[in-house]
Amino acid sequence: MSKNAAAIGPQYPQVVVLFGATGDLSRRKLLPGLFHLVSEGFVRKSRIIGVSLEDLGAEGFREFVHDALQEFADAPPPPDLAEAFAALLDYVPLSAGPDALREAVLRAERDLGEECRRLHYLSVPPSAAFSVVETIGEAGLVERSRIVMEKPFGTDLESSVALNRHLHAVFDEEQIFRIDHFLGKEPAQNILAFRFANGLFEPIWNRNFIDHIQIDVPETLGLETRASFYEATGAFRDMVVTHLFQILAFTAMEPPTELAPGPISEEKNKVFRSMLPIQPDDVVRGQYAEYRDVEGVDPESETETFIALRCLIDNWRWADVPFYLRTGKRLAEGQRIISIAFREPPKSMFPADSGVGAHGPDHLTFDLSDVSKMSLSFYGKRPGPGMRLDKLSLQFAMHDTEFAGDVLEAYERLILDAMRGDRTLFTTAEGIERLWEVAAPLLENPPPARPYAAGSWGPNAIHQLIAPRAWRLPFERAWRDPNGSDG
């Protein structure tokens, strides 16, 4: 890990109040992430207070955390590090009320012995968020604090406005960190570096050179235990508004005046303000065949488990350039890509049998999986006599560099940024409310959810949606093997 961990970390000691501390997200991601940040020295002094419905004491919570780390940490923690982390833990059952929570936080701050900052992380269902925010306010724990909110940030414009109004009654907007773990991934941040640090690509990052852009996040997983949540949400609310639109903003934004939270948020919000409303005719909704058989799902459910859509950004850079977004459950592959398709030459000098154009346009592809990868495809001559062209590629992968061990998991990066007060990778109330405005025509008049087979790429209508273009997935070639062999 980086030798500069302490310099990168927060200036002040942190008291983390983790609401929903015994939930699945906490067990799988948040507690292992906090352990990693503490044990690697990113957070120099801290205390972690678990809050949940279970009637655990501090020792019971420590046992819970021990088991979570054994199962979900990158490797089972050495006994000395596990013991040191356990000493930082405390627990307050939600039923104990605001006074008990306040006393636990003040006790932690006395133990730390200097001025602290408070980080309230709400890993709770949307239905519980209001009461948790009220509890924090009643406990008098708003001062010197930041609050991290998990999605969804409402389910339409009205509910989003109500949620923000409720939050702003207790917290200032600058204290609220709406988390999107997609933006915490190294590849998402690499888009900014790739675009704005290189003179090669930014001059051609516009409608004159780019034909269309795809953001494609198919998943092989089904609902697991999320049926009740998903029935009320669906693929569009669950994935597109909270994740894919945020990635779109990074891809489409203008250069910010500086690499700072304010200017970056403003450029993202300009993209959202320029988006045209999503029309139902530009959307394909789908539902995999066995969805209605899942326990907790309405036998006549019209909830979509798949969505593909075309959206347009009405500004000078992107006028008439379509952005195609696709995501869904139980699809053929689990991938996360952004694919930029460049315009083809206006006229070809190559003979008809040369192979030029046979594999579509040149593409710049970002893989948004945890290991950062990029690929640039292009036509090149096949060795030998004659003029036969093949699609070739230049590829980069983070594991090819000496920095692969420095990559933080997405939640780790975002927790660290929230502790530091860095809002660069978080969404704003204005941005979220604008996206629900953009979504209104679709939500008011959704097209029918078409059936599709599990293990497929979704309903056949997706090909009419993108025609005469084609979906980038499935790839015509694989990413190269880390050992150097071509896919």
Coordinates of C-alpha atoms in Angstrom, one line a residue:
M1 CA 0.0 0.0 0.0
S2 CA 1.0 3.6 -0.6
K3 CA 3.6 5.0 1.8
N4 CA 1.6 8.2 1.8
A5 CA -1.5 6.7 3.3
A6 CA -1.5 9.0 6.3
A7 CA -1.0 12.1 4.2
I8 CA -3.9 11.0 1.9
G9 CA -6.2 10.3 4.9
P10 CA -8.4 12.8 6.9
Q11 CA -6.9 15.5 8.9
Y12 CA -8.9 14.8 12.1
P13 CA -9.7 11.6 14.0
Q14 CA -13.0 10.0 12.9
V15 CA -15.9 8.8 14.9
V16 CA -17.9 6.6 12.4
V17 CA -21.5 5.9 13.3
L18 CA -22.6 3.0 11.1
F19 CA -26.4 2.6 11.0
G20 CA -27.5 -0.8 9.7
A21 CA -24.2 -2.2 11.1
T22 CA -25.4 -5.8 11.0
G23 CA -26.8 -5.7 7.5
D24 CA -25.5 -7.3 4.3
L25 CA -23.7 -4.3 2.9
S26 CA -22.0 -3.6 6.2
R27 CA -20.9 -7.2 6.5
R28 CA -19.6 -7.6 2.9
K29 CA -18.2 -4.1 2.1
L30 CA -18.3 -1.5 4.8
L31 CA -16.7 -3.3 7.8
P32 CA -13.9 -4.9 5.7
G33 CA -13.4 -1.5 4.0
L34 CA -13.1 0.3 7.3
F35 CA -10.7 -2.4 8.6
H36 CA -8.5 -1.9 5.5
L37 CA -8.4 1.9 5.8
V38 CA -7.5 1.7 9.5
S39 CA -5.0 -1.2 9.3
E40 CA -3.2 0.4 6.3
G41 CA -2.9 3.8 8.1
F42 CA -5.2 5.9 6.0
V43 CA -7.3 6.7 9.1
R44 CA -4.8 7.4 11.9
K45 CA -7.2 7.6 14.8
S46 CA -10.8 6.4 14.9
R47 CA -13.7 4.8 16.7
I48 CA -16.6 2.9 15.0
I49 CA -20.0 2.7 16.6
G50 CA -22.4 0.1 15.2
V51 CA -26.1 0.9 15.4
S52 CA -28.8 -1.6 14.3
L53 CA -32.0 -3.2 15.4
E54 CA -30.3 -6.3 16.9
D55 CA -30.0 -6.2 20.7
L56 CA -26.2 -6.7 20.7
G57 CA -23.7 -5.4 23.2
A58 CA -20.2 -4.2 22.3
E59 CA -18.8 -7.7 22.6
G60 CA -21.5 -9.2 20.5
F61 CA -20.8 -6.6 17.8
R62 CA -17.1 -7.4 17.9
E63 CA -17.8 -11.1 17.3
F64 CA -20.0 -10.1 14.4
V65 CA -17.3 -7.9 12.9
H66 CA -14.7 -10.7 13.4
D67 CA -16.8 -13.1 11.5
A68 CA -17.4 -10.6 8.7
L69 CA -13.7 -9.9 8.3
Q70 CA -12.9 -13.7 8.2
E71 CA -15.4 -14.1 5.4
F72 CA -15.2 -11.0 3.3
A73 CA -11.8 -9.3 3.9
D74 CA -9.2 -9.8 1.1
A75 CA -7.5 -12.2 3.5
P76 CA -8.2 -13.2 7.1
P77 CA -6.7 -10.5 9.3
P78 CA -3.6 -11.3 11.4
P79 CA -4.6 -11.7 15.0
D80 CA -2.8 -8.5 16.2
L81 CA -4.5 -6.3 13.6
A82 CA -7.9 -8.0 14.3
E83 CA -7.5 -7.3 18.0
A84 CA -6.5 -3.7 17.4
F85 CA -9.5 -3.1 15.2
A86 CA -11.9 -4.8 17.7
A87 CA -10.7 -2.3 20.4
L88 CA -12.1 0.5 18.2
L89 CA -15.6 -0.9 18.1
D90 CA -18.7 0.0 20.2
Y91 CA -22.4 -0.7 19.7
V92 CA -25.7 1.0 20.4
P93 CA -29.0 -0.8 19.7
L94 CA -31.4 1.5 17.8
S95 CA -34.0 1.0 20.6
A96 CA -31.7 2.6 23.1
G97 CA -32.6 6.0 21.6
P98 CA -30.8 9.3 20.9
D99 CA -29.4 9.8 24.4
A100 CA -27.6 6.5 24.4
L101 CA -26.2 7.2 20.9
R102 CA -25.0 10.7 21.9
E103 CA -23.2 9.3 25.0
A104 CA -21.5 6.6 22.9
V105 CA -20.2 9.2 20.5
L106 CA -19.0 11.6 23.2
R107 CA -17.3 8.7 25.0
A108 CA -15.5 7.8 21.7
E109 CA -14.4 11.4 21.3
R110 CA -13.1 11.6 24.9
D111 CA -11.1 8.4 24.2
L112 CA -9.6 10.0 21.0
G113 CA -8.6 13.0 23.1
E114 CA -8.7 15.7 20.4
E115 CA -11.0 17.5 18.1
C116 CA -12.9 14.9 15.9
R117 CA -15.1 14.6 13.0
R118 CA -18.3 12.5 12.9
L119 CA -19.2 10.3 9.9
H120 CA -22.8 9.0 9.9
Y121 CA -23.1 6.2 7.4
L122 CA -26.8 5.2 6.6
S123 CA -26.7 1.6 5.4
V124 CA -30.4 1.3 5.9
P125 CA -33.6 0.8 3.7
P126 CA -35.1 4.0 2.3
S127 CA -38.1 3.6 4.6
A128 CA -35.8 3.9 7.7
A129 CA -33.7 6.9 6.5
F130 CA -36.1 9.6 7.7
S131 CA -36.2 8.2 11.3
V132 CA -32.4 7.8 11.4
V133 CA -31.8 11.4 10.3
E134 CA -34.2 12.5 13.0
T135 CA -32.4 10.4 15.6
I136 CA -29.1 12.0 14.7
G137 CA -30.7 15.4 15.0
E138 CA -32.3 14.6 18.4
A139 CA -29.0 13.3 19.6
G140 CA -27.3 16.6 18.8
L141 CA -24.7 14.9 16.6
V142 CA -25.0 17.2 13.5
E143 CA -22.2 19.5 14.4
R144 CA -18.8 18.5 12.9
S145 CA -20.4 15.7 11.0
R146 CA -21.0 14.4 7.5
I147 CA -23.7 11.9 6.5
V148 CA -23.4 9.3 3.8
M149 CA -26.6 8.3 2.1
E150 CA -27.1 5.0 0.1
K151 CA -29.4 4.9 -2.9
P152 CA -32.1 5.1 -3.9
F153 CA -32.4 8.9 -3.7
G154 CA -36.1 8.8 -4.2
T155 CA -38.2 7.0 -6.8
D156 CA -39.4 10.0 -8.8
L157 CA -39.2 13.8 -8.7
E158 CA -41.7 14.2 -5.9
S159 CA -40.2 11.7 -3.5
S160 CA -36.6 13.0 -4.3
V161 CA -37.6 16.5 -3.5
A162 CA -39.3 15.3 -0.2
L163 CA -36.2 13.4 0.7
N164 CA -33.9 16.3 0.1
R165 CA -36.2 18.6 2.1
H166 CA -36.1 16.2 5.0
L167 CA -32.3 16.0 4.9
H168 CA -31.9 19.7 4.6
A169 CA -34.0 20.2 7.7
V170 CA -31.2 18.6 9.7
F171 CA -28.0 18.8 7.5
D172 CA -26.6 21.4 5.2
E173 CA -26.1 20.2 1.6
E174 CA -22.3 20.4 2.1
Q175 CA -22.6 17.8 4.8
I176 CA -24.6 15.3 2.7
F177 CA -22.7 12.6 0.7
R178 CA -24.9 10.6 -1.7
I179 CA -22.8 7.6 -2.5
D180 CA -22.5 5.9 -5.9
H181 CA -20.0 3.1 -5.7
F182 CA -19.6 3.1 -9.5
L183 CA -17.9 6.4 -9.2
G184 CA -15.5 5.1 -6.6
K185 CA -14.0 2.6 -9.0
E186 CA -10.6 3.5 -10.4
P187 CA -11.8 3.1 -14.1
A188 CA -14.5 5.7 -13.6
Q189 CA -12.0 8.2 -12.3
N190 CA -9.6 7.2 -15.0
I191 CA -12.0 8.7 -17.5
L192 CA -11.3 12.1 -16.1
A193 CA -7.5 11.5 -16.3
F194 CA -7.7 10.1 -19.8
R195 CA -9.8 12.9 -21.2
F196 CA -8.3 16.0 -19.5
A197 CA -4.6 15.0 -19.0
N198 CA -3.9 14.0 -22.6
G199 CA -3.8 16.3 -25.7
L200 CA -4.5 13.3 -27.9
F201 CA -8.2 12.6 -27.1
E202 CA -9.9 15.7 -25.8
P203 CA -9.8 17.5 -29.2
I204 CA -11.7 14.7 -30.8
W205 CA -14.1 14.1 -27.8
N206 CA -17.1 15.6 -29.6
R207 CA -19.8 15.2 -32.2
N208 CA -17.4 15.8 -35.1
F209 CA -15.5 12.6 -34.4
I210 CA -17.7 10.4 -32.2
D211 CA -20.7 8.6 -33.7
H212 CA -22.3 7.2 -30.5
I213 CA -21.5 6.1 -27.0
Q214 CA -22.6 2.9 -25.1
I215 CA -22.7 2.4 -21.3
D216 CA -23.4 -1.3 -20.8
V217 CA -23.8 -3.0 -17.4
P218 CA -25.3 -6.4 -17.9
E219 CA -25.5 -8.7 -14.8
T220 CA -25.7 -12.5 -14.6
L221 CA -27.2 -12.4 -11.1
G222 CA -30.9 -12.6 -10.3
L223 CA -32.6 -11.0 -7.4
E224 CA -31.2 -13.2 -4.6
T225 CA -33.0 -11.8 -1.5
R226 CA -33.9 -8.4 -2.9
A227 CA -37.4 -9.3 -4.4
S228 CA -39.4 -6.9 -2.2
F229 CA -37.0 -4.0 -2.9
Y230 CA -36.8 -4.7 -6.6
E231 CA -40.5 -5.0 -7.1
A232 CA -40.9 -1.4 -6.0
T233 CA -37.9 -0.2 -7.9
G234 CA -37.0 -2.0 -11.1
A235 CA -33.9 -1.8 -13.3
F236 CA -34.3 1.9 -14.3
R237 CA -34.6 3.3 -10.8
D238 CA -32.1 0.8 -9.3
M239 CA -29.3 1.2 -11.9
V240 CA -29.8 3.9 -14.5
V241 CA -30.6 7.0 -12.4
T242 CA -28.2 6.2 -9.6
H243 CA -25.3 4.7 -11.6
L244 CA -25.4 4.8 -15.4
F245 CA -26.4 8.5 -15.7
Q246 CA -23.6 9.4 -13.3
I247 CA -21.1 7.6 -15.5
L248 CA -22.6 9.3 -18.5
A249 CA -21.9 12.7 -16.9
F250 CA -18.2 11.8 -16.4
T251 CA -18.0 10.8 -20.1
A252 CA -19.9 13.9 -21.4
M253 CA -18.9 16.8 -19.1
E254 CA -16.9 19.8 -20.2
P255 CA -13.5 20.4 -18.7
P256 CA -13.9 21.8 -15.1
T257 CA -12.0 24.9 -14.2
E258 CA -10.0 22.8 -11.7
L259 CA -10.0 19.3 -10.3
A260 CA -12.1 20.2 -7.3
P261 CA -15.5 19.1 -6.0
G262 CA -17.4 22.3 -6.9
P263 CA -16.3 22.7 -10.5
I264 CA -16.7 19.0 -11.2
S265 CA -20.2 18.9 -9.7
E266 CA -21.2 22.0 -11.7
E267 CA -20.0 20.4 -15.0
K268 CA -21.9 17.2 -14.2
N269 CA -25.0 19.2 -13.4
K270 CA -24.7 21.0 -16.8
V271 CA -24.8 17.7 -18.5
F272 CA -27.9 16.7 -16.6
R273 CA -29.5 20.1 -17.4
S274 CA -28.7 19.5 -21.1
M275 CA -30.2 16.0 -21.3
L276 CA -33.5 15.7 -23.2
P277 CA -36.4 14.0 -21.4
I278 CA -36.4 10.2 -21.9
Q279 CA -39.2 9.3 -24.3
P280 CA -40.9 5.9 -24.0
D281 CA -40.3 5.2 -27.7
D282 CA -36.5 5.3 -27.0
V283 CA -36.7 2.7 -24.3
V284 CA -36.9 -1.1 -24.3
R285 CA -38.0 -2.7 -21.0
G286 CA -37.7 -6.4 -20.3
Q287 CA -38.5 -9.0 -17.7
Y288 CA -36.7 -12.4 -17.5
A289 CA -38.9 -15.4 -17.9
E290 CA -38.7 -16.8 -14.3
Y291 CA -39.0 -13.4 -12.5
R292 CA -42.7 -13.8 -11.6
D293 CA -41.9 -17.2 -9.9
V294 CA -39.5 -15.6 -7.4
E295 CA -40.9 -15.5 -3.9
G296 CA -42.2 -12.0 -3.0
V297 CA -42.9 -11.0 -6.7
D298 CA -46.4 -10.2 -7.9
P299 CA -47.5 -13.0 -10.3
E300 CA -48.7 -10.3 -12.7
S301 CA -45.7 -8.0 -12.1
E302 CA -44.8 -5.5 -14.8
T303 CA -41.5 -4.5 -13.0
E304 CA -38.6 -4.4 -15.5
T305 CA -35.5 -6.5 -14.8
F306 CA -33.9 -5.1 -17.9
I307 CA -33.8 -1.7 -19.6
A308 CA -32.1 -0.3 -22.6
L309 CA -32.5 3.3 -23.7
R310 CA -31.3 6.0 -26.0
C311 CA -30.7 9.5 -24.6
L312 CA -29.5 12.7 -26.1
I313 CA -27.6 15.6 -24.7
D314 CA -28.7 18.9 -26.3
N315 CA -25.5 20.9 -26.3
W316 CA -22.8 21.9 -28.8
R317 CA -20.4 19.1 -27.9
W318 CA -23.0 16.3 -28.2
A319 CA -25.8 17.4 -30.4
D320 CA -27.3 14.4 -32.3
V321 CA -24.8 11.9 -30.7
P322 CA -26.9 9.1 -29.1
F323 CA -25.9 7.6 -25.8
Y324 CA -27.1 4.0 -25.5
L325 CA -27.5 2.6 -21.9
R326 CA -28.3 -1.0 -21.1
T327 CA -28.5 -3.0 -17.9
G328 CA -30.4 -5.9 -16.5
K329 CA -30.5 -9.1 -14.5
R330 CA -29.9 -12.7 -15.6
L331 CA -28.1 -11.7 -18.8
A332 CA -25.5 -13.6 -20.8
E333 CA -22.4 -12.0 -19.2
G334 CA -21.5 -9.7 -16.3
Q335 CA -19.7 -6.7 -17.8
R336 CA -19.3 -3.0 -17.1
I337 CA -18.1 -1.0 -20.0
I338 CA -18.1 2.4 -21.6
S339 CA -17.6 2.2 -25.4
I340 CA -16.9 5.2 -27.5
A341 CA -17.5 4.6 -31.2
F342 CA -15.7 6.9 -33.6
R343 CA -17.0 8.0 -36.9
E344 CA -15.8 6.0 -39.9
P345 CA -13.9 7.7 -42.7
P346 CA -16.3 9.5 -45.2
K347 CA -14.9 7.5 -48.1
S348 CA -12.8 4.3 -48.4
M349 CA -10.0 3.8 -50.9
F350 CA -9.8 0.1 -50.0
P351 CA -11.3 -2.6 -52.3
A352 CA -14.6 -4.2 -51.3
D353 CA -12.9 -7.4 -50.2
S354 CA -10.3 -5.8 -48.0
G355 CA -12.2 -6.3 -44.8
V356 CA -12.4 -2.5 -44.0
G357 CA -15.7 -1.8 -42.1
A358 CA -16.4 -5.5 -41.5
H359 CA -16.0 -5.2 -37.7
G360 CA -17.7 -1.8 -37.3
P361 CA -16.1 1.5 -36.3
D362 CA -13.0 2.1 -34.2
H363 CA -13.8 2.0 -30.5
L364 CA -12.3 3.3 -27.3
T365 CA -13.4 1.0 -24.5
F366 CA -13.2 1.4 -20.7
D367 CA -13.8 -1.6 -18.5
L368 CA -15.4 -0.5 -15.3
S369 CA -14.7 -3.7 -13.4
D370 CA -12.5 -3.4 -10.3
V371 CA -9.3 -3.8 -12.3
S372 CA -8.9 -0.8 -14.6
K373 CA -8.6 -1.7 -18.3
M374 CA -8.8 0.3 -21.5
S375 CA -8.7 -0.8 -25.2
L376 CA -8.4 1.2 -28.4
S377 CA -9.5 -0.8 -31.5
F378 CA -8.5 0.1 -35.1
Y379 CA -8.0 -1.4 -38.5
G380 CA -4.5 -2.5 -39.6
K381 CA -3.0 -4.5 -42.4
R382 CA -2.8 -8.2 -42.2
P383 CA 0.8 -9.4 -42.9
G384 CA 1.4 -10.9 -46.3
P385 CA 0.7 -10.0 -49.9
G386 CA -2.4 -7.9 -50.9
M387 CA -4.3 -5.5 -48.8
R388 CA -6.4 -7.4 -46.2
L389 CA -7.4 -5.5 -43.0
D390 CA -8.1 -6.9 -39.6
K391 CA -9.3 -5.2 -36.4
L392 CA -6.4 -4.8 -34.0
S393 CA -6.2 -3.2 -30.5
L394 CA -4.0 -1.4 -28.1
Q395 CA -4.8 -2.4 -24.5
F396 CA -3.9 -1.3 -21.0
A397 CA -4.6 -3.0 -17.7
M398 CA -3.7 -1.7 -14.3
H399 CA -2.3 -5.1 -13.3
D400 CA 0.5 -4.5 -15.9
T401 CA 1.8 -1.7 -13.8
E402 CA 3.6 -1.4 -10.4
F403 CA 0.6 0.4 -9.0
A404 CA -1.9 -2.5 -9.0
G405 CA -1.5 -2.9 -5.2
D406 CA -2.5 0.7 -4.6
V407 CA -6.1 0.3 -5.8
L408 CA -8.7 0.9 -3.2
E409 CA -12.0 -0.9 -3.4
A410 CA -14.8 1.5 -4.4
Y411 CA -16.5 1.8 -1.0
E412 CA -13.1 2.3 0.7
R413 CA -12.2 5.2 -1.6
L414 CA -15.6 6.8 -1.1
I415 CA -15.6 6.4 2.7
L416 CA -12.1 8.0 2.7
D417 CA -13.3 10.9 0.5
A418 CA -16.3 11.5 2.8
M419 CA -14.0 11.6 5.8
R420 CA -11.9 14.2 4.0
G421 CA -14.9 16.2 2.9
D422 CA -14.1 15.7 -0.8
R423 CA -17.4 15.7 -2.7
T424 CA -15.9 15.1 -6.2
L425 CA -17.3 11.6 -6.6
F426 CA -20.7 12.2 -4.9
T427 CA -24.0 13.4 -6.3
T428 CA -25.9 16.6 -5.5
A429 CA -29.5 17.3 -4.7
E430 CA -29.8 19.5 -7.8
G431 CA -28.3 16.7 -10.0
I432 CA -30.6 14.0 -8.6
E433 CA -33.7 16.1 -8.9
R434 CA -32.9 17.0 -12.5
L435 CA -32.5 13.4 -13.4
W436 CA -35.9 12.6 -12.1
E437 CA -37.3 15.4 -14.3
V438 CA -35.6 13.9 -17.3
A439 CA -37.1 10.5 -16.4
A440 CA -40.6 11.8 -15.9
P441 CA -42.0 10.9 -19.5
L442 CA -40.8 7.3 -19.1
L443 CA -42.1 6.9 -15.5
E444 CA -45.5 8.3 -16.5
N445 CA -45.9 6.1 -19.6
P446 CA -43.5 3.1 -19.5
P447 CA -43.5 0.7 -22.5
P448 CA -44.5 -2.9 -21.7
A449 CA -41.9 -5.2 -20.1
R450 CA -41.0 -7.7 -22.9
P451 CA -40.1 -11.2 -21.8
Y452 CA -36.5 -12.5 -22.4
A453 CA -34.8 -15.7 -21.7
A454 CA -32.4 -15.9 -18.7
G455 CA -28.8 -16.1 -20.1
S456 CA -29.6 -14.0 -23.2
W457 CA -28.8 -10.3 -23.9
G458 CA -32.4 -9.1 -23.4
P459 CA -35.4 -8.7 -25.6
N460 CA -34.9 -8.7 -29.4
A461 CA -36.2 -5.2 -29.6
I462 CA -32.8 -3.8 -28.4
H463 CA -31.5 -4.4 -31.9
Q464 CA -34.2 -2.1 -33.4
L465 CA -33.4 0.5 -30.7
I466 CA -29.8 0.8 -31.8
A467 CA -30.1 0.1 -35.5
P468 CA -28.3 0.7 -37.9
R469 CA -25.6 0.5 -35.2
A470 CA -24.8 -2.6 -33.1
W471 CA -24.3 -3.3 -29.4
R472 CA -20.7 -3.5 -28.4
L473 CA -21.3 -6.5 -26.2
P474 CA -20.8 -9.3 -26.7
F475 CA -17.2 -8.4 -27.7
E476 CA -15.7 -9.6 -31.0
R477 CA -12.5 -10.3 -29.0
A478 CA -11.6 -10.8 -25.3
W479 CA -9.4 -8.7 -23.1
R480 CA -5.8 -9.9 -23.2
D481 CA -4.6 -12.4 -20.7
P482 CA -2.5 -10.8 -17.9
N483 CA 0.3 -13.1 -18.9
G484 CA 0.5 -11.5 -22.3
S485 CA -1.3 -13.9 -24.6
D486 CA -3.9 -12.4 -26.9
G487 CA -7.6 -13.0 -26.5

